[in-house]
mmCIF file of C-alpha atoms in Angstrom:
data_model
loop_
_atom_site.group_PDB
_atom_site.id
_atom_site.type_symbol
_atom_site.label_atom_id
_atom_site.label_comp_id
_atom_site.label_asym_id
_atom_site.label_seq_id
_atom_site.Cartn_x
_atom_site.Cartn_y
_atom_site.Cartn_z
ATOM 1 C CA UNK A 1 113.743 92.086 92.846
ATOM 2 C CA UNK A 2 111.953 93.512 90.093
ATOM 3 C CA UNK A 3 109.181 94.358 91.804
ATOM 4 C CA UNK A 4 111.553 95.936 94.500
ATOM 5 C CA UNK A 5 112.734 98.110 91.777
ATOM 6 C CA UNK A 6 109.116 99.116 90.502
ATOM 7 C CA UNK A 7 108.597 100.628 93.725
ATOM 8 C CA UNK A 8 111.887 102.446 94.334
ATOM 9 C CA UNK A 9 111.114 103.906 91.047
ATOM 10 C CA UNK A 10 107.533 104.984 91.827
ATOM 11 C CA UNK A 11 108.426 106.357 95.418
ATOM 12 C CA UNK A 12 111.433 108.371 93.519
ATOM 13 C CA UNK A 13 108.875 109.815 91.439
ATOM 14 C CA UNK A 14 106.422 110.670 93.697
ATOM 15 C CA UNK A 15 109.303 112.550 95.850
ATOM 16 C CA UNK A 16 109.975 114.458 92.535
ATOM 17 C CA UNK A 17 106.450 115.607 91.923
ATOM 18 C CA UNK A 18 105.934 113.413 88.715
ATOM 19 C CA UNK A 19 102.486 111.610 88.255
ATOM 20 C CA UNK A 20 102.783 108.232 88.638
ATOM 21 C CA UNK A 21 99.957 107.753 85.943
ATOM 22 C CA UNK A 22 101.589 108.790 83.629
ATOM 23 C CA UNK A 23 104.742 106.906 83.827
ATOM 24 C CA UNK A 24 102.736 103.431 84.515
ATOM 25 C CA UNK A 25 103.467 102.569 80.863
ATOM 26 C CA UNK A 26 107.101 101.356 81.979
ATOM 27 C CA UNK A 27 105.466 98.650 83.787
ATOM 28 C CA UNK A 28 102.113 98.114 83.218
ATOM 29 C CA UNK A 29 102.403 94.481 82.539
ATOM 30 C CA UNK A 30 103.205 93.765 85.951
ATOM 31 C CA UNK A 31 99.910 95.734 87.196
ATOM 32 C CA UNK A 32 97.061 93.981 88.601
ATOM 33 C CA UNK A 33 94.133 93.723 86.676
ATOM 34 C CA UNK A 34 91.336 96.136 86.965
ATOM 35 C CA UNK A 35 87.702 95.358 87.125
ATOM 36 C CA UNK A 36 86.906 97.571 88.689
ATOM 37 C CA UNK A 37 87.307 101.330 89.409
ATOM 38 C CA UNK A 38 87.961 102.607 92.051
ATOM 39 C CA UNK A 39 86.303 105.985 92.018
ATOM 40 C CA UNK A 40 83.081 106.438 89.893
ATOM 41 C CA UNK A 41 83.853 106.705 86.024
ATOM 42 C CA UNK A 42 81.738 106.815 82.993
ATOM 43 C CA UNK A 43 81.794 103.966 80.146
ATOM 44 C CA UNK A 44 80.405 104.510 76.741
ATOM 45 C CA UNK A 45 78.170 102.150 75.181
ATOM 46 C CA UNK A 46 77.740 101.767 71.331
ATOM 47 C CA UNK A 47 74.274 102.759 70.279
ATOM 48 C CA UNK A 48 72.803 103.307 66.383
ATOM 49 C CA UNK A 49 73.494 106.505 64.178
ATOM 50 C CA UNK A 50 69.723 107.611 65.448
ATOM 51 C CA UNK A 51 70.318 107.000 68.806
ATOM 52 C CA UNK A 52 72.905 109.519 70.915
ATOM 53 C CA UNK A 53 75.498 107.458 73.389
ATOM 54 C CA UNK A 54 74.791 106.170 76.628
ATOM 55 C CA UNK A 55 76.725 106.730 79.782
ATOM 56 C CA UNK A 56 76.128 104.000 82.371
ATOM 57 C CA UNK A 57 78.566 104.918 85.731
ATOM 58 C CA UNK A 58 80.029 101.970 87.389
ATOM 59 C CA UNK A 59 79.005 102.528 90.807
ATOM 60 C CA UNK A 60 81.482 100.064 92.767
ATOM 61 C CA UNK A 61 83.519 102.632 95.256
ATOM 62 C CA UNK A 62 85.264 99.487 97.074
ATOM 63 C CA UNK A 63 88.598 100.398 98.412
ATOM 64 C CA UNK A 64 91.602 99.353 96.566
ATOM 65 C CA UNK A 65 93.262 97.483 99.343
ATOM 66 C CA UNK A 66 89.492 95.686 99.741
ATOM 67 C CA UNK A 67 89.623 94.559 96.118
ATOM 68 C CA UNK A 68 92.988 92.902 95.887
ATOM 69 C CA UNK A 69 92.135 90.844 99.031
ATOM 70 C CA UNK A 70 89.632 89.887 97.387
ATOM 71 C CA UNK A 71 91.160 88.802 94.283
ATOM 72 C CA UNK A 72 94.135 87.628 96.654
ATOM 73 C CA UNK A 73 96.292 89.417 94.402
ATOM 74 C CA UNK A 74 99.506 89.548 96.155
ATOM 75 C CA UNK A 75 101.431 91.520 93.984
ATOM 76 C CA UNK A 76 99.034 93.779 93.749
ATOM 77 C CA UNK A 77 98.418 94.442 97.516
ATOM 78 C CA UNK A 78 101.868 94.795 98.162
ATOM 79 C CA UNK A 79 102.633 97.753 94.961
ATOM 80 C CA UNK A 80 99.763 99.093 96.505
ATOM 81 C CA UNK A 81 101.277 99.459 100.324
ATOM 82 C CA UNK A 82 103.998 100.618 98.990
ATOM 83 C CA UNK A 83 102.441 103.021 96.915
ATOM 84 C CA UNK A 84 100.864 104.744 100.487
ATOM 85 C CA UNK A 85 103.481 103.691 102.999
ATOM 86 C CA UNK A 86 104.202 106.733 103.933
ATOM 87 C CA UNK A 87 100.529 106.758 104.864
ATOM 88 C CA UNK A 88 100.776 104.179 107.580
ATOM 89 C CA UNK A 89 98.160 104.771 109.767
ATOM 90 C CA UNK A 90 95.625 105.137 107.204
ATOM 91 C CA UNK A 91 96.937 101.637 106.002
ATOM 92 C CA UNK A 92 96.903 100.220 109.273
ATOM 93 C CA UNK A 93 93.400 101.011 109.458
ATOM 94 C CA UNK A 94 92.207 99.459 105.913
ATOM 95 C CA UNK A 95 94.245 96.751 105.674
ATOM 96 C CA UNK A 96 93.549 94.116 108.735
ATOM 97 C CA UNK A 97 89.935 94.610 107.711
ATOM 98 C CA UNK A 98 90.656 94.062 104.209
ATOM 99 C CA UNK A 99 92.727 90.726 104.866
ATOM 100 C CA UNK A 100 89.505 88.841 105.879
ATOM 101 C CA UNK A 101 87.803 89.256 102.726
ATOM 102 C CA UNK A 102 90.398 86.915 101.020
ATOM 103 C CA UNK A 103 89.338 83.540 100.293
ATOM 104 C CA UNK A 104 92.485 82.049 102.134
ATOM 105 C CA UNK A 105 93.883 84.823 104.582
ATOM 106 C CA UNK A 106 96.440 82.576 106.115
ATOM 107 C CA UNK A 107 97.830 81.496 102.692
ATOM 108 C CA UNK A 108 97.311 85.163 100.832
ATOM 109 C CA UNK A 109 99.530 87.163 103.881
ATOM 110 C CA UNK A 110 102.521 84.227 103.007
ATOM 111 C CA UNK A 111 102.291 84.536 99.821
ATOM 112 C CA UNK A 112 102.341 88.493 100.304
ATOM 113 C CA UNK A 113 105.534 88.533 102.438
ATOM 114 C CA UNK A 114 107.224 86.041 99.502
ATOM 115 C CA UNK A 115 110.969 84.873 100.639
ATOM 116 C CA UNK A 116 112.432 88.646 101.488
ATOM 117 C CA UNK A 117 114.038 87.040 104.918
ATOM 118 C CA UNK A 118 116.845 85.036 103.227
ATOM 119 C CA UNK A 119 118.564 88.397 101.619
ATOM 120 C CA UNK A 120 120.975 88.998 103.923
ATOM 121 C CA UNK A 121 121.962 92.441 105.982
ATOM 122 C CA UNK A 122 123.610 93.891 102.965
ATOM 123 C CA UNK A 123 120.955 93.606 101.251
ATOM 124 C CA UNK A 124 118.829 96.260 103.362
ATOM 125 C CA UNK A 125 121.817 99.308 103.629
ATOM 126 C CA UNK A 126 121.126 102.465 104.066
ATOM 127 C CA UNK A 127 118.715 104.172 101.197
ATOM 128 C CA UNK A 128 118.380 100.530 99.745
ATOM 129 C CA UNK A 129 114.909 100.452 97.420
ATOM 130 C CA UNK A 130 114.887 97.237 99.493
ATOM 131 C CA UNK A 131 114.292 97.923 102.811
ATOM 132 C CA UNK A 132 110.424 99.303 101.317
ATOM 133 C CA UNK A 133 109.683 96.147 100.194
ATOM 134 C CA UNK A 134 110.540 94.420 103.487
ATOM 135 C CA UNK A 135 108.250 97.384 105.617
ATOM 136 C CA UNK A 136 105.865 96.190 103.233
ATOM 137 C CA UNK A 137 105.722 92.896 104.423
ATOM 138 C CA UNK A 138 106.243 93.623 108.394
ATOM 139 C CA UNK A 139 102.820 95.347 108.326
ATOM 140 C CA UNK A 140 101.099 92.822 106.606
ATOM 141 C CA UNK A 141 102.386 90.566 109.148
ATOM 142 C CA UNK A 142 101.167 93.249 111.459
ATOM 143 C CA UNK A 143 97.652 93.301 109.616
ATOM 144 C CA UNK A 144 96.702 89.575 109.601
ATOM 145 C CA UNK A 145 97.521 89.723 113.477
ATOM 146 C CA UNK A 146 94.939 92.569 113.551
ATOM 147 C CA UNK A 147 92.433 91.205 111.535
ATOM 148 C CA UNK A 148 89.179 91.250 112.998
ATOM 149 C CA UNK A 149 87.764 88.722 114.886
ATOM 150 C CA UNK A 150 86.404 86.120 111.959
ATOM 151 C CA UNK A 151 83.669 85.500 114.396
ATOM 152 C CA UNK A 152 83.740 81.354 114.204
ATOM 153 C CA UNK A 153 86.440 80.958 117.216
ATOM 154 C CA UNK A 154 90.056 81.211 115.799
ATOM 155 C CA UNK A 155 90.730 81.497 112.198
ATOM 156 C CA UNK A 156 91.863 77.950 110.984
ATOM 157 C CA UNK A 157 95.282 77.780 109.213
ATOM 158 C CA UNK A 158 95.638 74.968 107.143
ATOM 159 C CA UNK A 159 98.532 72.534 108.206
ATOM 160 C CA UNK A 160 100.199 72.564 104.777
ATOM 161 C CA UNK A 161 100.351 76.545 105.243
ATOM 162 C CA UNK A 162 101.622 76.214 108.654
ATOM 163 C CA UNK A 163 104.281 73.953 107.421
ATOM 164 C CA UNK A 164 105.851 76.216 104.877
ATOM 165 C CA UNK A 165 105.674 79.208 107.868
ATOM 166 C CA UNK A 166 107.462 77.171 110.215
ATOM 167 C CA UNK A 167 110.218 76.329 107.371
ATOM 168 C CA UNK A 168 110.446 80.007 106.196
ATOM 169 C CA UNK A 169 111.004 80.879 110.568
ATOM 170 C CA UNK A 170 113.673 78.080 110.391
ATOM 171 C CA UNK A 171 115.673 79.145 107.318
ATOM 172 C CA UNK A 172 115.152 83.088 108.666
ATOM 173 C CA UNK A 173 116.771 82.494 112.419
ATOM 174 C CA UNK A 174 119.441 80.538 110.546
ATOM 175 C CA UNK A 175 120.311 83.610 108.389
ATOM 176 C CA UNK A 176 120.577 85.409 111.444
ATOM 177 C CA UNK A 177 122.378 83.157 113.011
ATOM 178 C CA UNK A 178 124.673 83.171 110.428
ATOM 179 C CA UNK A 179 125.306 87.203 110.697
ATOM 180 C CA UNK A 180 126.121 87.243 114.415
ATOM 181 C CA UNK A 181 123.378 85.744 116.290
ATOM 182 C CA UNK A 182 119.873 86.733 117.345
ATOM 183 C CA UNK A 183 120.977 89.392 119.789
ATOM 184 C CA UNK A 184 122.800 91.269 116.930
ATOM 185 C CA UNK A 185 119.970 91.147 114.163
ATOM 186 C CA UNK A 186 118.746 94.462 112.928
ATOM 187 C CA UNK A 187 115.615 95.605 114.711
ATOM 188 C CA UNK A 188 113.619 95.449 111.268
ATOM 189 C CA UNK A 189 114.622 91.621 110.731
ATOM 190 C CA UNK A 190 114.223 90.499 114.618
ATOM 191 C CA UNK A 191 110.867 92.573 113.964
ATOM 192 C CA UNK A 192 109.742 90.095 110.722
ATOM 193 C CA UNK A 193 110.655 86.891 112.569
ATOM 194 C CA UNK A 194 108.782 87.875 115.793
ATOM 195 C CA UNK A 195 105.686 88.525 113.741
ATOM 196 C CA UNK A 196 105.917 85.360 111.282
ATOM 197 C CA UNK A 197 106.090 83.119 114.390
ATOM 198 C CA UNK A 198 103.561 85.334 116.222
ATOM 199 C CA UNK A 199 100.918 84.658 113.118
ATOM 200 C CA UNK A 200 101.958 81.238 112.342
ATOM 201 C CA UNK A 201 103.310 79.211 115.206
ATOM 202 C CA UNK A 202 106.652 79.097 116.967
ATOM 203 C CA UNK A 203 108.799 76.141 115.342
ATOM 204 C CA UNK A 204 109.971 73.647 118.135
ATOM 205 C CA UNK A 205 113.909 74.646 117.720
ATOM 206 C CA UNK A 206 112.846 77.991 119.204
ATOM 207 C CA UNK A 207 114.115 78.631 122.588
ATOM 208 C CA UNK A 208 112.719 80.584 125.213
ATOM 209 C CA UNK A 209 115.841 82.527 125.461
ATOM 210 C CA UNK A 210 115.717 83.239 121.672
ATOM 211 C CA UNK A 211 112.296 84.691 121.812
ATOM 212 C CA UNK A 212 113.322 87.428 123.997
ATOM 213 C CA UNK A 213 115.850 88.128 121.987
ATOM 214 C CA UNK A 214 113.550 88.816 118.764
ATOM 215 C CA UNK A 215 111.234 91.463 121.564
ATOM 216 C CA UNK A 216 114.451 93.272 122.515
ATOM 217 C CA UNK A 217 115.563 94.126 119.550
ATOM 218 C CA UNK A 218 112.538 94.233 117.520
ATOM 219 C CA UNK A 219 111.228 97.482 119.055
ATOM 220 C CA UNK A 220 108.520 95.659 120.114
ATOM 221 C CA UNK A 221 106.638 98.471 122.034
ATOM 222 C CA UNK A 222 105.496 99.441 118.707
ATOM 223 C CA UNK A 223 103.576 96.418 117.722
ATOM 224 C CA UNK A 224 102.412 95.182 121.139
ATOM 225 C CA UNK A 225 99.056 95.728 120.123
ATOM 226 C CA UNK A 226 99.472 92.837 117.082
ATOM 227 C CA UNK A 227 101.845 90.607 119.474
ATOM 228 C CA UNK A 228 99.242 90.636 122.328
ATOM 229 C CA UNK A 229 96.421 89.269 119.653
ATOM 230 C CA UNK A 230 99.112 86.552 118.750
ATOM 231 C CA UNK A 231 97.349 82.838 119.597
ATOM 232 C CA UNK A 232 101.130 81.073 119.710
ATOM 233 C CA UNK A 233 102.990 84.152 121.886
ATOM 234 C CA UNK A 234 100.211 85.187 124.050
ATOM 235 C CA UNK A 235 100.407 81.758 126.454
ATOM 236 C CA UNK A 236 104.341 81.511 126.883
ATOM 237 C CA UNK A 237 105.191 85.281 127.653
ATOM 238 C CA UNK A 238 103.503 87.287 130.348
#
């Protein structure tokens, strides 16, 4: 939730023309850390009275969304989607690519997408600083199903990952459930569960009946590109 607010408060400023720089003091401690830059800058090394200063440029111009793969900062990848959201496509384009650098894709992308899907509906009204957070993790759902092709046959999910997926799809359909049934969930939650289950496996209490459910009201036109890539949805649907 905190975080949540962190980026309702950074996309209000941005709409309002302030520099998000400079307000970063209100919650710097939550910021990944930096070790790199990511645009060239100068450092300044401590020489002798006789000797002038050096300046020795740090020459790493990785992207952003590359580095906190990397790191498998979580927290930090997802501030940072939200910080360019509105810049989807560009996204969409960095980000699959960027997913395969982490150590542990399959684990990083769960740990990305947290445990948004047990806030219910009410949760995600109208001009609610949550429903960011949750677009967030839809297109790094989206991502990992994009990721390029590790090149070793199908990337390998550990079964320990796999079993926390399947338990976060369980407790998610039940929520729905719970609001009115799968044919009545809002298209961005049918869109979530159709993507977890599409990256991770489709738990055996799925029916056939309630996966077309999640594609008709998930707007799925608009990720059939990610669902067709899908190793667990591709054999059962034509």
């Amino acid at each position: 939730h905190i975080e949540s607010i962190e980026n309702a408060i950074d996309s209000e400023l941005k709409s309002n023309g302030v520099d998000i720089a400079a307000s970063s003091n209100l919650h710097q401690p939550l910021s990944p850390p930096r070790n790199n830059a990511s645009a060239e800058t100068t450092v300044t090394v401590s020489q002798s009275p006789q000797e002038p200063a050096e300046t020795v440029p740090e020459t790493s111009n990785k992207p952003e969304g590359e580095r906190l793969c990397e790191l498998m900062c979580s927290k930090g990848l997802r501030r940072y989607i939200c910080g360019n959201i509105s810049h989807r496509a560009k996204l969409m384009e960095e980000i699959p690519a960027a997913l395969k650098l982490a150590k542990e894709p399959a684990k990083f992308v769960l740990e990305c997408i947290g445990k948004f899907y047990l806030q219910g509906r009410k949760a995600y009204s109208k001009d609610s600083p949550m429903i960011s957070a949750r677009q967030v993790s839809l297109l790094i759902l989206e991502s990992f199903l994009l990721m390029p092709d590790p090149g070793k046959g199908k990337l390998k999910i550990e079964s320990s990952v796999k079993d926390e997926a399947e338990m976060a799809a369980v407790a998610w359909k039940k929520r729905l459930m719970g609001e009115g049934g799968l044919a009545a969930a809002e298209q961005i939650d049918a869109r979530g569960l159709l993507l977890l289950i599409a990256c991770y496996g489709v738990p055996s209490d799925f029916r056939s009946m309630d996966l077309l459910d999640f594609i008709r009201t998930s707007g799925s036109n608009e990720i059939v590109g990610a669902l067709r890539r899908s190793p667990f949805l591709a054999p059962m649907i034509s």
